Each structure stands twice: as structure tokens, then as C-alpha cells.
Amino acid sequence: MLSAMLYLIPFLAGIAMSLRLGPVLIFMVYQLDYFLNPQNKWWGSLLPFVGAQFYLVLTMILVFMLRFSKYGPTPVFSHPQFKYMLLTILMFALAYFNAPFSEYHLIALDAFVTVAIVVFLMTKFCTQKNHIYWIVDAYLFSAFLLSFYIYGWGRNSSGRVEGVGMVDANDSNLVSAALVPTIVIFIGRVIADKRWLPRCAYGVGLLVTTNALILINSRGAFVGATIGVAYFLFVSLKNNAFSKQEKRAIFFGMILFAGAFLRLADTTFLDRMLTMKTEATESTSDQQSGSTRVYFWIASIELAKDYPFGTGASGFVYHSPYYLPTDLDTGKSRNRAVHSTWFEVLSEAGFLGLLFFTLMIYKTYKAFLMVRKKLWNEKDFVNSAMVLAVSSGFISFVVSATFINRLRAEVLYWLVALSICMYNVFMENNKVDRKH
């Protein structure tokens, strides 16, 4: 009952508040529904409705059409990362002609197009600085609620978390990729917000989300979180945005966080993280070894040589038995996923799809960088810290996605959309070439 109420109260409050504060709150409710995914939870039967995603998207479309004069002028197509996103989707769509799972490919394409529509609407509705903070906080709040649910759910007999999937992520590793950007964003909010009550709230969220990642036991998420936090701290401490006293506070704060992390980390988590080192020396015939993924990646390159325009959704799963080494032990089946977003794009959307996807990632990072530097030059350190935290979270996600299939992950494109929103809001009146 508690889980149902934790979903229902903010859901109804968000819808009600959207009538006064604008349709950006509908997207925030969409974030909540995406993370908690009540239709696949046991407590979903306690709700008066399920499957709200479709109606939320439809509502956003109707609001945009009715208020086109207000939201239409907000620039979206002029941003290169958005155009490269559309080109990636186009190449994925064209792979239908080579797709062995044609029906599944159309379902995946429908979801991919829906993500593009949501990104478009999000960038149109996000027109103020407050909107950016609301969207980020809604992301953090939704991740916190899911992490709290994971804490109550616990691990199974194999030491992993199962049955907590989101709308487009039914596997715990996929869930961890969506949670991992929030670690560094929580840290950024704790540092940048000068009010003690919000700081305490963000601190609690940080600990609960960190505990969820420990329970999930994803090595890729651990690497992503480490690199994202390291990037955030490196950029923060190398400049003069903080006084020596603030730098000391950040340093000791990170020591406290590290201590809390080690306190939360149990033997199961530590043993699994240590396998990242031992697997490098293990036999490649061990089907449990993460190093086996290298052979999957090589096989995807060979597949792309034969199908340069891609093989559609799960195309590598179908073709993998013909491209993997015959002496490679892959467990019960040789029909395996490629376990990397980069090679997933290559195998499903071809060489051009990979090119456009890579350019989208690069342009997104560059947009974050330009906004941060502009705010930095204006001595706007609070907003600069927010941009740095979100861009560090973006890096965390990209690193985590290197080890799992996340081409169509909604969180990735939310972060792309946030780069556009931040550029529009913070650089709209600055004479900078929008093509960056």
C-alpha cells in the first residue's frame, strides 16, 4: 500500500499543479511513471489506473498544439544533437529491410519515435531556468523512489535484484544505467544548494540511490559512477569557483561519502567488483566472464561488414551464432546480445547509424561544455555547478552504456534534451552560433 501511495500522491499532485505551472509538470509526472512502472509491479493492482504513459504523451501533444503560439518558437531543430538523434532513428528505421525480427523491429521503432516526440515536447515546454531545475529534481525524486523500492525488494538467491524494471528496462543492469547519472547529480545539488533542508534531502537521496546500485551489483554502473564523479570533482576543484574553505568542505564531504559507501557495500558487491580485475586473466571460455563481451564486439564488426546498413532490433542476437568463434562457450545459447550500446548501434543501424549516434553524443557534451563555460565567465557558479553535474551524469550514463545495450534508453535522450534546454535558457541572449 505504501508503494502505491508513494506513486499516486506525486502523480495526482503533478497533474493538478500542471494546470497552474504549465505542461512541463506533465513531463515530470511522465518521469515518475517511467521509473516506477506500476503496471509491472505487484502494487499496480491497488491503483485506480495503470499504463499512464500513453495518455501523458497524448496530453503533452494536445497542450503543445493548443498552445503552439507560446511553445512553438522555442528552438529545437537548430540544435545539432537533436538532428543527429533524428538521423540515428532514420537509419534504425531503414534497417527494417534487413531485420530478421521484422515485427519486433517495428515495435522497437515505435518506441524510438515516441522517445523522439517526448524529447521534442520536453525541449519545447522547458523555457525557464526553474523548469530545468524542476525536471532534474523530478528525475532525482523518481530515481529515489525506485531506489527505495529496490531497498525494500532486496536481492534474490543469486545476489542480484530482479523484478524492478522500468518501462523500457526489465533487467537490473539496465535499471542501474538509468540510476547511475543521479549519483553525481545528487552530489552536485548537495554542493551547490546553500539551504540546509534541501541539502539534507539530496544527501538522503544520494545514500538511498547508492545503496540501490550496490544491491544491483552492476560493474558497468560502478565504473560509470566512478568516472562521472571523478570528472565532476576534477573540473570543480581545478578552477577557482570555490574558496579554499569550500574546497576543503567538498574534500571532507567526499571522504564522508566514501565512508558511507564502504559501509553500505557488502561482501557480495565487493566480490563482484573485484571480478573486473580477475576476469582479465581468466579463460575466455568462461561464459560468465565479462571479458567475453570483447568477442561479441568483434563479431558485431564482422556482422556490420556484411550488413553495413544494420540488421534492425536484436539483429545481432539472431546472427551471433554465425559470427562468434565456434570454440567460445557462451552458456546455454549462442544467440547473445552484443552488450555494448556502441556495437548495438553498429549492428542494428549500421555504420551511418553509429556515425550519427556518436555525433549526437559529442554535440551533447559540447553543448553542456559551452553553457558551463558561459556561466563560468559570468561568475554564475550555482547554475554552472548544475550544468556540470548534469553533464557529469551524462558521462556516467555513456560509460555505463558501453557495457550494455541502451540505444533506445529514454534517460539518455532526456539528458540530450537537457543539453538543448540549458542552451536555450542560459545562452538564448548570447551571440553564439547555435550550431556550436
Tab-separated table of C-alpha atoms in Angstrom:
chain	number	residue	atom	x	y	z
A	1	MET	CA	0.000	0.000	0.000
A	2	LEU	CA	2.867	2.392	0.842
A	3	SER	CA	4.455	1.866	-2.586
A	4	ALA	CA	1.151	2.632	-4.307
A	5	MET	CA	0.686	5.832	-2.294
A	6	LEU	CA	4.278	6.962	-2.971
A	7	TYR	CA	3.398	6.779	-6.660
A	8	LEU	CA	-0.187	8.024	-6.602
A	9	ILE	CA	0.239	11.153	-4.443
A	10	PRO	CA	3.002	12.840	-6.511
A	11	PHE	CA	1.295	11.651	-9.722
A	12	LEU	CA	-2.007	13.381	-8.901
A	13	ALA	CA	-0.237	16.406	-7.378
A	14	GLY	CA	1.841	16.848	-10.531
A	15	ILE	CA	-1.191	16.702	-12.798
A	16	ALA	CA	-3.056	19.219	-10.627
A	17	MET	CA	-0.110	21.613	-10.424
A	18	SER	CA	0.418	21.452	-14.196
A	19	LEU	CA	-2.826	23.403	-14.609
A	20	ARG	CA	-1.177	26.383	-12.914
A	21	LEU	CA	2.551	25.934	-13.532
A	22	GLY	CA	2.491	24.641	-17.102
A	23	PRO	CA	2.823	21.393	-19.090
A	24	VAL	CA	6.432	20.853	-18.025
A	25	LEU	CA	4.931	19.254	-14.910
A	26	ILE	CA	3.199	16.674	-17.110
A	27	PHE	CA	6.636	15.592	-18.283
A	28	MET	CA	7.743	15.382	-14.652
A	29	VAL	CA	4.820	13.046	-13.956
A	30	TYR	CA	5.889	11.098	-17.047
A	31	GLN	CA	9.343	10.684	-15.457
A	32	LEU	CA	7.757	9.333	-12.283
A	33	ASP	CA	5.620	6.830	-14.185
A	34	TYR	CA	8.611	5.765	-16.286
A	35	PHE	CA	10.728	4.888	-13.263
A	36	LEU	CA	8.116	3.247	-11.054
A	37	ASN	CA	6.319	1.482	-13.942
A	38	PRO	CA	3.283	0.466	-11.840
A	39	GLN	CA	1.792	-1.862	-14.459
A	40	ASN	CA	4.652	-4.291	-13.801
A	41	LYS	CA	4.613	-4.018	-10.003
A	42	TRP	CA	2.601	-6.082	-7.587
A	43	TRP	CA	1.069	-2.926	-6.111
A	44	GLY	CA	-0.167	-1.783	-9.530
A	45	SER	CA	-3.436	-3.608	-8.888
A	46	LEU	CA	-4.100	-1.232	-5.977
A	47	LEU	CA	-4.146	1.809	-8.271
A	48	PRO	CA	-7.305	3.132	-9.927
A	49	PHE	CA	-5.419	3.187	-13.269
A	50	VAL	CA	-2.247	1.842	-14.911
A	51	GLY	CA	-0.486	2.441	-18.225
A	52	ALA	CA	-0.484	6.235	-17.946
A	53	GLN	CA	2.490	6.758	-20.295
A	54	PHE	CA	0.400	6.853	-23.473
A	55	TYR	CA	-2.109	9.320	-22.042
A	56	LEU	CA	0.611	11.566	-20.631
A	57	VAL	CA	2.320	11.779	-24.032
A	58	LEU	CA	-1.014	12.390	-25.735
A	59	THR	CA	-1.804	15.154	-23.237
A	60	MET	CA	1.541	16.834	-23.897
A	61	ILE	CA	0.897	16.696	-27.647
A	62	LEU	CA	-2.563	18.243	-27.258
A	63	VAL	CA	-1.251	21.014	-24.980
A	64	PHE	CA	1.509	21.796	-27.467
A	65	MET	CA	-0.968	22.010	-30.344
A	66	LEU	CA	-3.396	24.189	-28.384
A	67	ARG	CA	-0.626	26.483	-27.131
A	68	PHE	CA	1.525	26.402	-30.276
A	69	SER	CA	1.872	30.175	-30.364
A	70	LYS	CA	3.538	30.075	-26.933
A	71	TYR	CA	5.725	26.968	-27.207
A	72	GLY	CA	6.266	26.731	-30.966
A	73	PRO	CA	9.051	29.356	-31.246
A	74	THR	CA	11.377	27.544	-28.819
A	75	PRO	CA	14.309	26.371	-30.987
A	76	VAL	CA	14.830	22.602	-31.249
A	77	PHE	CA	15.708	21.663	-34.839
A	78	SER	CA	18.552	24.175	-34.920
A	79	HIS	CA	20.452	22.095	-32.362
A	80	PRO	CA	22.770	19.533	-33.979
A	81	GLN	CA	22.336	16.887	-31.285
A	82	PHE	CA	18.601	16.780	-31.995
A	83	LYS	CA	19.173	16.451	-35.732
A	84	TYR	CA	21.703	13.666	-35.214
A	85	MET	CA	19.223	11.913	-32.959
A	86	LEU	CA	16.628	12.009	-35.744
A	87	LEU	CA	19.188	10.744	-38.261
A	88	THR	CA	20.057	7.862	-35.932
A	89	ILE	CA	16.372	6.960	-35.728
A	90	LEU	CA	16.110	7.214	-39.527
A	91	MET	CA	18.993	4.770	-40.035
A	92	PHE	CA	17.443	2.442	-37.473
A	93	ALA	CA	14.138	2.627	-39.359
A	94	LEU	CA	15.788	1.827	-42.708
A	95	ALA	CA	17.356	-1.290	-41.182
A	96	TYR	CA	13.865	-2.807	-41.311
A	97	PHE	CA	14.675	-4.185	-44.762
A	98	ASN	CA	17.443	-6.344	-43.253
A	99	ALA	CA	15.727	-7.060	-39.927
A	100	PRO	CA	15.294	-10.784	-39.156
A	101	PHE	CA	12.763	-9.880	-36.434
A	102	SER	CA	10.682	-7.501	-38.524
A	103	GLU	CA	7.679	-7.341	-36.172
A	104	TYR	CA	9.845	-6.720	-33.130
A	105	HIS	CA	11.778	-4.103	-35.092
A	106	LEU	CA	8.570	-2.164	-35.766
A	107	ILE	CA	7.685	-2.290	-32.061
A	108	ALA	CA	11.158	-1.004	-31.170
A	109	LEU	CA	10.907	1.683	-33.861
A	110	ASP	CA	7.556	2.821	-32.457
A	111	ALA	CA	9.137	3.186	-29.004
A	112	PHE	CA	12.132	5.016	-30.501
A	113	VAL	CA	9.900	7.501	-32.331
A	114	THR	CA	7.906	8.035	-29.132
A	115	VAL	CA	11.147	8.922	-27.336
A	116	ALA	CA	11.899	11.487	-30.061
A	117	ILE	CA	8.425	13.011	-29.616
A	118	VAL	CA	8.886	13.212	-25.836
A	119	VAL	CA	12.303	14.869	-26.283
A	120	PHE	CA	10.786	17.365	-28.718
A	121	LEU	CA	7.958	18.237	-26.325
A	122	MET	CA	10.280	18.422	-23.345
A	123	THR	CA	12.529	20.942	-25.052
A	124	LYS	CA	9.527	22.981	-26.190
A	125	PHE	CA	7.976	23.149	-22.712
A	126	CYS	CA	11.236	23.847	-20.868
A	127	THR	CA	11.547	27.604	-21.340
A	128	GLN	CA	12.762	28.852	-17.955
A	129	LYS	CA	15.606	28.188	-15.560
A	130	ASN	CA	13.116	26.916	-12.986
A	131	HIS	CA	11.871	24.342	-15.481
A	132	ILE	CA	15.362	22.879	-15.793
A	133	TYR	CA	15.662	22.544	-12.029
A	134	TRP	CA	12.199	21.006	-11.794
A	135	ILE	CA	12.970	18.391	-14.451
A	136	VAL	CA	16.273	17.481	-12.822
A	137	ASP	CA	14.684	17.275	-9.380
A	138	ALA	CA	11.842	15.132	-10.761
A	139	TYR	CA	14.478	12.791	-12.208
A	140	LEU	CA	16.221	12.616	-8.833
A	141	PHE	CA	12.952	12.128	-6.937
A	142	SER	CA	11.792	9.353	-9.278
A	143	ALA	CA	15.173	7.623	-9.012
A	144	PHE	CA	14.998	7.943	-5.224
A	145	LEU	CA	11.553	6.312	-5.086
A	146	LEU	CA	12.692	3.436	-7.301
A	147	SER	CA	15.839	3.038	-5.194
A	148	PHE	CA	13.734	2.970	-2.028
A	149	TYR	CA	11.576	0.275	-3.627
A	150	ILE	CA	14.721	-1.702	-4.539
A	151	TYR	CA	15.876	-1.423	-0.919
A	152	GLY	CA	12.608	-2.985	0.240
A	153	TRP	CA	12.636	-5.598	-2.524
A	154	GLY	CA	16.198	-6.799	-1.913
A	155	ARG	CA	18.321	-9.331	-3.778
A	156	ASN	CA	17.363	-12.800	-4.931
A	157	SER	CA	19.213	-16.037	-4.103
A	158	SER	CA	21.776	-15.263	-6.831
A	159	GLY	CA	22.747	-11.979	-5.216
A	160	ARG	CA	21.071	-9.816	-7.895
A	161	VAL	CA	17.988	-7.589	-7.969
A	162	GLU	CA	15.189	-8.735	-10.261
A	163	GLY	CA	11.597	-7.662	-10.897
A	164	VAL	CA	12.077	-3.893	-10.512
A	165	GLY	CA	12.226	-2.991	-14.208
A	166	MET	CA	11.205	0.337	-15.672
A	167	VAL	CA	9.125	0.879	-18.813
A	168	ASP	CA	11.992	0.108	-21.214
A	169	ALA	CA	14.335	-1.729	-18.835
A	170	ASN	CA	13.329	-5.121	-17.476
A	171	ASP	CA	16.883	-6.075	-16.488
A	172	SER	CA	18.609	-4.856	-13.345
A	173	ASN	CA	21.722	-3.771	-15.283
A	174	LEU	CA	19.527	-1.559	-17.442
A	175	VAL	CA	17.917	-0.094	-14.335
A	176	SER	CA	21.350	0.705	-12.892
A	177	ALA	CA	22.292	2.643	-16.045
A	178	ALA	CA	19.259	4.905	-15.515
A	179	LEU	CA	20.130	5.405	-11.841
A	180	VAL	CA	23.859	5.995	-12.210
A	181	PRO	CA	23.705	9.626	-13.501
A	182	THR	CA	21.793	10.616	-10.369
A	183	ILE	CA	24.794	9.869	-8.134
A	184	VAL	CA	26.876	12.767	-9.408
A	185	ILE	CA	23.799	14.989	-9.850
A	186	PHE	CA	22.869	14.406	-6.195
A	187	ILE	CA	26.447	15.306	-5.234
A	188	GLY	CA	26.267	18.460	-7.334
A	189	ARG	CA	22.987	19.512	-5.739
A	190	VAL	CA	24.340	18.906	-2.234
A	191	ILE	CA	27.332	21.131	-3.002
A	192	ALA	CA	25.549	23.889	-4.918
A	193	ASP	CA	22.390	24.321	-2.827
A	194	LYS	CA	23.120	26.561	0.155
A	195	ARG	CA	19.896	25.707	2.016
A	196	TRP	CA	20.311	23.050	4.702
A	197	LEU	CA	16.937	21.318	4.305
A	198	PRO	CA	17.328	20.640	0.543
A	199	ARG	CA	20.943	19.633	1.168
A	200	CYS	CA	19.804	17.031	3.686
A	201	ALA	CA	17.126	15.783	1.261
A	202	TYR	CA	19.642	15.434	-1.568
A	203	GLY	CA	22.046	13.716	0.827
A	204	VAL	CA	19.418	11.135	1.774
A	205	GLY	CA	18.615	10.603	-1.904
A	206	LEU	CA	22.304	10.100	-2.637
A	207	LEU	CA	22.661	7.411	0.036
A	208	VAL	CA	19.463	5.567	-0.930
A	209	THR	CA	20.354	5.575	-4.641
A	210	THR	CA	23.927	4.489	-3.923
A	211	ASN	CA	22.571	1.631	-1.827
A	212	ALA	CA	20.311	0.579	-4.736
A	213	LEU	CA	23.286	0.447	-7.107
A	214	ILE	CA	25.183	-1.652	-4.577
A	215	LEU	CA	22.248	-4.064	-4.338
A	216	ILE	CA	22.001	-4.314	-8.129
A	217	ASN	CA	25.702	-5.201	-8.367
A	218	SER	CA	26.315	-3.799	-11.857
A	219	ARG	CA	30.016	-3.441	-12.636
A	220	GLY	CA	29.364	-1.156	-15.616
A	221	ALA	CA	27.298	1.181	-13.430
A	222	PHE	CA	30.067	1.249	-10.827
A	223	VAL	CA	32.626	2.232	-13.479
A	224	GLY	CA	30.263	4.862	-14.900
A	225	ALA	CA	29.551	6.395	-11.486
A	226	THR	CA	33.255	6.487	-10.627
A	227	ILE	CA	34.232	8.238	-13.864
A	228	GLY	CA	31.330	10.698	-13.665
A	229	VAL	CA	32.120	11.691	-10.079
A	230	ALA	CA	35.849	11.916	-10.857
A	231	TYR	CA	35.120	14.240	-13.804
A	232	PHE	CA	32.859	16.425	-11.656
A	233	LEU	CA	35.423	16.734	-8.882
A	234	PHE	CA	38.310	17.329	-11.271
A	235	VAL	CA	36.569	20.204	-13.035
A	236	SER	CA	35.225	21.633	-9.760
A	237	LEU	CA	38.489	21.616	-7.837
A	238	LYS	CA	40.876	22.682	-10.580
A	239	ASN	CA	39.216	26.080	-11.007
A	240	ASN	CA	38.570	28.982	-8.682
A	241	ALA	CA	34.802	28.613	-8.441
A	242	PHE	CA	35.159	27.602	-4.814
A	243	SER	CA	37.067	29.199	-1.985
A	244	LYS	CA	39.676	27.189	-0.102
A	245	GLN	CA	37.165	26.673	2.685
A	246	GLU	CA	34.549	25.350	0.238
A	247	LYS	CA	37.122	23.090	-1.405
A	248	ARG	CA	38.026	21.669	1.997
A	249	ALA	CA	34.319	21.108	2.704
A	250	ILE	CA	33.925	19.288	-0.636
A	251	PHE	CA	37.013	17.201	0.096
A	252	PHE	CA	35.831	16.148	3.541
A	253	GLY	CA	32.307	15.634	2.198
A	254	MET	CA	33.631	13.183	-0.366
A	255	ILE	CA	35.541	11.389	2.383
A	256	LEU	CA	32.279	11.041	4.315
A	257	PHE	CA	30.526	9.774	1.177
A	258	ALA	CA	33.328	7.267	0.566
A	259	GLY	CA	32.987	6.085	4.157
A	260	ALA	CA	29.219	5.717	3.775
A	261	PHE	CA	29.757	3.862	0.502
A	262	LEU	CA	32.132	1.383	2.131
A	263	ARG	CA	29.666	0.987	4.994
A	264	LEU	CA	26.851	0.162	2.572
A	265	ALA	CA	28.974	-2.078	0.330
A	266	ASP	CA	28.659	-5.697	1.395
A	267	THR	CA	30.782	-8.735	0.584
A	268	THR	CA	28.595	-9.718	-2.377
A	269	PHE	CA	29.094	-6.321	-4.023
A	270	LEU	CA	32.837	-6.148	-3.312
A	271	ASP	CA	33.431	-9.680	-4.590
A	272	ARG	CA	31.617	-8.890	-7.824
A	273	MET	CA	33.528	-5.638	-8.349
A	274	LEU	CA	36.825	-7.469	-7.820
A	275	THR	CA	35.972	-9.794	-10.722
A	276	MET	CA	36.672	-6.881	-13.096
A	277	LYS	CA	40.357	-7.479	-12.321
A	278	THR	CA	40.380	-11.271	-12.200
A	279	GLU	CA	38.435	-11.684	-15.460
A	280	ALA	CA	41.311	-10.211	-17.422
A	281	THR	CA	43.343	-13.332	-16.649
A	282	GLU	CA	40.564	-15.915	-16.870
A	283	SER	CA	39.976	-18.229	-19.783
A	284	THR	CA	37.770	-16.725	-22.461
A	285	SER	CA	35.774	-19.941	-22.500
A	286	ASP	CA	34.181	-18.963	-19.190
A	287	GLN	CA	30.659	-17.980	-20.160
A	288	GLN	CA	30.291	-15.901	-17.004
A	289	SER	CA	33.260	-13.704	-17.852
A	290	GLY	CA	32.587	-10.104	-18.783
A	291	SER	CA	35.723	-10.231	-20.942
A	292	THR	CA	33.771	-12.488	-23.320
A	293	ARG	CA	31.981	-9.337	-24.457
A	294	VAL	CA	35.070	-8.375	-26.445
A	295	TYR	CA	34.359	-11.330	-28.722
A	296	PHE	CA	30.763	-10.142	-29.101
A	297	TRP	CA	32.020	-6.696	-30.100
A	298	ILE	CA	34.418	-8.142	-32.675
A	299	ALA	CA	31.599	-10.288	-34.046
A	300	SER	CA	29.374	-7.194	-34.423
A	301	ILE	CA	32.058	-5.564	-36.579
A	302	GLU	CA	32.152	-8.614	-38.823
A	303	LEU	CA	28.356	-8.563	-38.978
A	304	ALA	CA	28.406	-4.888	-39.981
A	305	LYS	CA	30.772	-5.679	-42.853
A	306	ASP	CA	28.124	-7.991	-44.291
A	307	TYR	CA	25.191	-5.734	-43.346
A	308	PRO	CA	26.567	-2.147	-43.484
A	309	PHE	CA	23.108	-0.611	-43.036
A	310	GLY	CA	22.271	-2.647	-39.950
A	311	THR	CA	20.102	-5.630	-39.144
A	312	GLY	CA	17.416	-3.952	-37.058
A	313	ALA	CA	16.316	-4.534	-33.473
A	314	SER	CA	18.060	-7.559	-31.923
A	315	GLY	CA	19.680	-8.331	-35.263
A	316	PHE	CA	22.908	-9.332	-33.538
A	317	VAL	CA	21.016	-11.809	-31.348
A	318	TYR	CA	19.780	-13.553	-34.495
A	319	HIS	CA	23.104	-13.536	-36.374
A	320	SER	CA	25.517	-14.027	-33.461
A	321	PRO	CA	25.812	-17.846	-33.810
A	322	TYR	CA	27.307	-17.340	-37.283
A	323	TYR	CA	29.865	-14.713	-36.217
A	324	LEU	CA	31.019	-15.809	-32.760
A	325	PRO	CA	34.083	-18.116	-32.581
A	326	THR	CA	32.996	-21.747	-32.587
A	327	ASP	CA	35.139	-22.548	-29.534
A	328	LEU	CA	33.670	-19.715	-27.448
A	329	ASP	CA	31.488	-21.004	-24.630
A	330	THR	CA	28.508	-18.645	-24.355
A	331	GLY	CA	26.430	-20.728	-21.991
A	332	LYS	CA	23.085	-22.268	-22.841
A	333	SER	CA	22.606	-20.326	-26.079
A	334	ARG	CA	24.763	-18.789	-28.794
A	335	ASN	CA	22.079	-16.226	-29.577
A	336	ARG	CA	23.507	-13.464	-27.415
A	337	ALA	CA	23.171	-9.695	-27.085
A	338	VAL	CA	26.217	-7.643	-28.038
A	339	HIS	CA	26.452	-5.999	-24.574
A	340	SER	CA	27.514	-2.529	-25.696
A	341	THR	CA	25.441	0.397	-26.902
A	342	TRP	CA	28.126	1.409	-29.418
A	343	PHE	CA	28.166	-2.015	-31.055
A	344	GLU	CA	24.407	-2.325	-30.658
A	345	VAL	CA	24.058	0.792	-32.824
A	346	LEU	CA	26.564	-0.610	-35.313
A	347	SER	CA	24.775	-3.947	-35.632
A	348	GLU	CA	21.236	-2.513	-35.649
A	349	ALA	CA	21.614	0.796	-37.544
A	350	GLY	CA	24.832	0.243	-39.484
A	351	PHE	CA	27.911	2.402	-39.950
A	352	LEU	CA	25.936	5.564	-40.668
A	353	GLY	CA	23.771	4.984	-37.614
A	354	LEU	CA	26.893	4.674	-35.462
A	355	LEU	CA	28.323	7.860	-37.000
A	356	PHE	CA	25.163	9.878	-36.297
A	357	PHE	CA	24.846	8.421	-32.780
A	358	THR	CA	28.475	9.290	-31.974
A	359	LEU	CA	27.986	12.837	-33.282
A	360	MET	CA	24.868	13.179	-31.125
A	361	ILE	CA	26.877	12.193	-28.044
A	362	TYR	CA	29.702	14.572	-28.949
A	363	LYS	CA	27.421	17.531	-29.712
A	364	THR	CA	25.513	16.973	-26.482
A	365	TYR	CA	28.709	17.052	-24.449
A	366	LYS	CA	29.906	20.126	-26.357
A	367	ALA	CA	26.622	21.943	-25.690
A	368	PHE	CA	26.966	21.256	-21.960
A	369	LEU	CA	30.559	22.492	-22.100
A	370	MET	CA	29.652	25.737	-23.882
A	371	VAL	CA	26.853	26.552	-21.440
A	372	ARG	CA	29.055	25.803	-18.441
A	373	LYS	CA	31.889	27.999	-19.716
A	374	LYS	CA	29.484	30.842	-20.468
A	375	LEU	CA	28.026	30.694	-16.954
A	376	TRP	CA	31.518	30.395	-15.539
A	377	ASN	CA	32.624	33.564	-17.315
A	378	GLU	CA	29.598	35.341	-15.862
A	379	LYS	CA	30.576	34.142	-12.356
A	380	ASP	CA	27.265	32.272	-12.145
A	381	PHE	CA	28.736	29.395	-10.165
A	382	VAL	CA	25.440	27.936	-8.906
A	383	ASN	CA	23.960	27.337	-12.358
A	384	SER	CA	27.389	26.358	-13.658
A	385	ALA	CA	27.555	23.658	-10.983
A	386	MET	CA	24.157	22.356	-12.078
A	387	VAL	CA	25.262	22.150	-15.730
A	388	LEU	CA	28.492	20.432	-14.677
A	389	ALA	CA	26.594	17.911	-12.544
A	390	VAL	CA	24.168	17.015	-15.355
A	391	SER	CA	26.982	16.766	-17.919
A	392	SER	CA	28.919	14.537	-15.499
A	393	GLY	CA	25.798	12.390	-15.177
A	394	PHE	CA	25.649	12.232	-18.967
A	395	ILE	CA	29.244	10.954	-18.992
A	396	SER	CA	28.332	8.388	-16.318
A	397	PHE	CA	25.479	7.081	-18.456
A	398	VAL	CA	27.566	6.881	-21.634
A	399	VAL	CA	30.297	4.942	-19.808
A	400	SER	CA	27.761	2.554	-18.260
A	401	ALA	CA	26.040	2.069	-21.618
A	402	THR	CA	29.359	0.963	-23.112
A	403	PHE	CA	28.787	-2.396	-21.398
A	404	ILE	CA	25.046	-2.895	-22.018
A	405	ASN	CA	22.502	-2.307	-24.794
A	406	ARG	CA	20.904	1.112	-24.254
A	407	LEU	CA	20.377	2.576	-27.730
A	408	ARG	CA	16.717	3.309	-27.060
A	409	ALA	CA	17.014	4.213	-23.358
A	410	GLU	CA	14.791	7.165	-22.528
A	411	VAL	CA	17.116	8.560	-19.863
A	412	LEU	CA	19.879	9.009	-22.456
A	413	TYR	CA	17.632	11.209	-24.574
A	414	TRP	CA	16.340	13.118	-21.545
A	415	LEU	CA	19.949	14.143	-20.926
A	416	VAL	CA	20.324	15.092	-24.598
A	417	ALA	CA	17.153	17.186	-24.259
A	418	LEU	CA	18.501	18.848	-21.113
A	419	SER	CA	21.573	19.980	-23.061
A	420	ILE	CA	19.211	21.704	-25.500
A	421	CYS	CA	17.100	23.214	-22.714
A	422	MET	CA	20.158	24.566	-20.941
A	423	TYR	CA	21.499	26.036	-24.160
A	424	ASN	CA	18.177	27.716	-24.920
A	425	VAL	CA	17.711	29.109	-21.405
A	426	PHE	CA	21.235	30.175	-20.497
A	427	MET	CA	22.575	31.208	-23.916
A	428	GLU	CA	19.459	32.462	-25.687
A	429	ASN	CA	20.528	36.088	-25.399
A	430	ASN	CA	24.197	35.369	-26.040
A	431	LYS	CA	25.573	35.928	-29.524
A	432	VAL	CA	26.903	32.438	-30.012
A	433	ASP	CA	26.439	30.374	-33.134
A	434	ARG	CA	23.708	27.868	-32.266
A	435	LYS	CA	25.406	25.242	-34.377
A	436	HIS	CA	28.139	25.112	-31.693
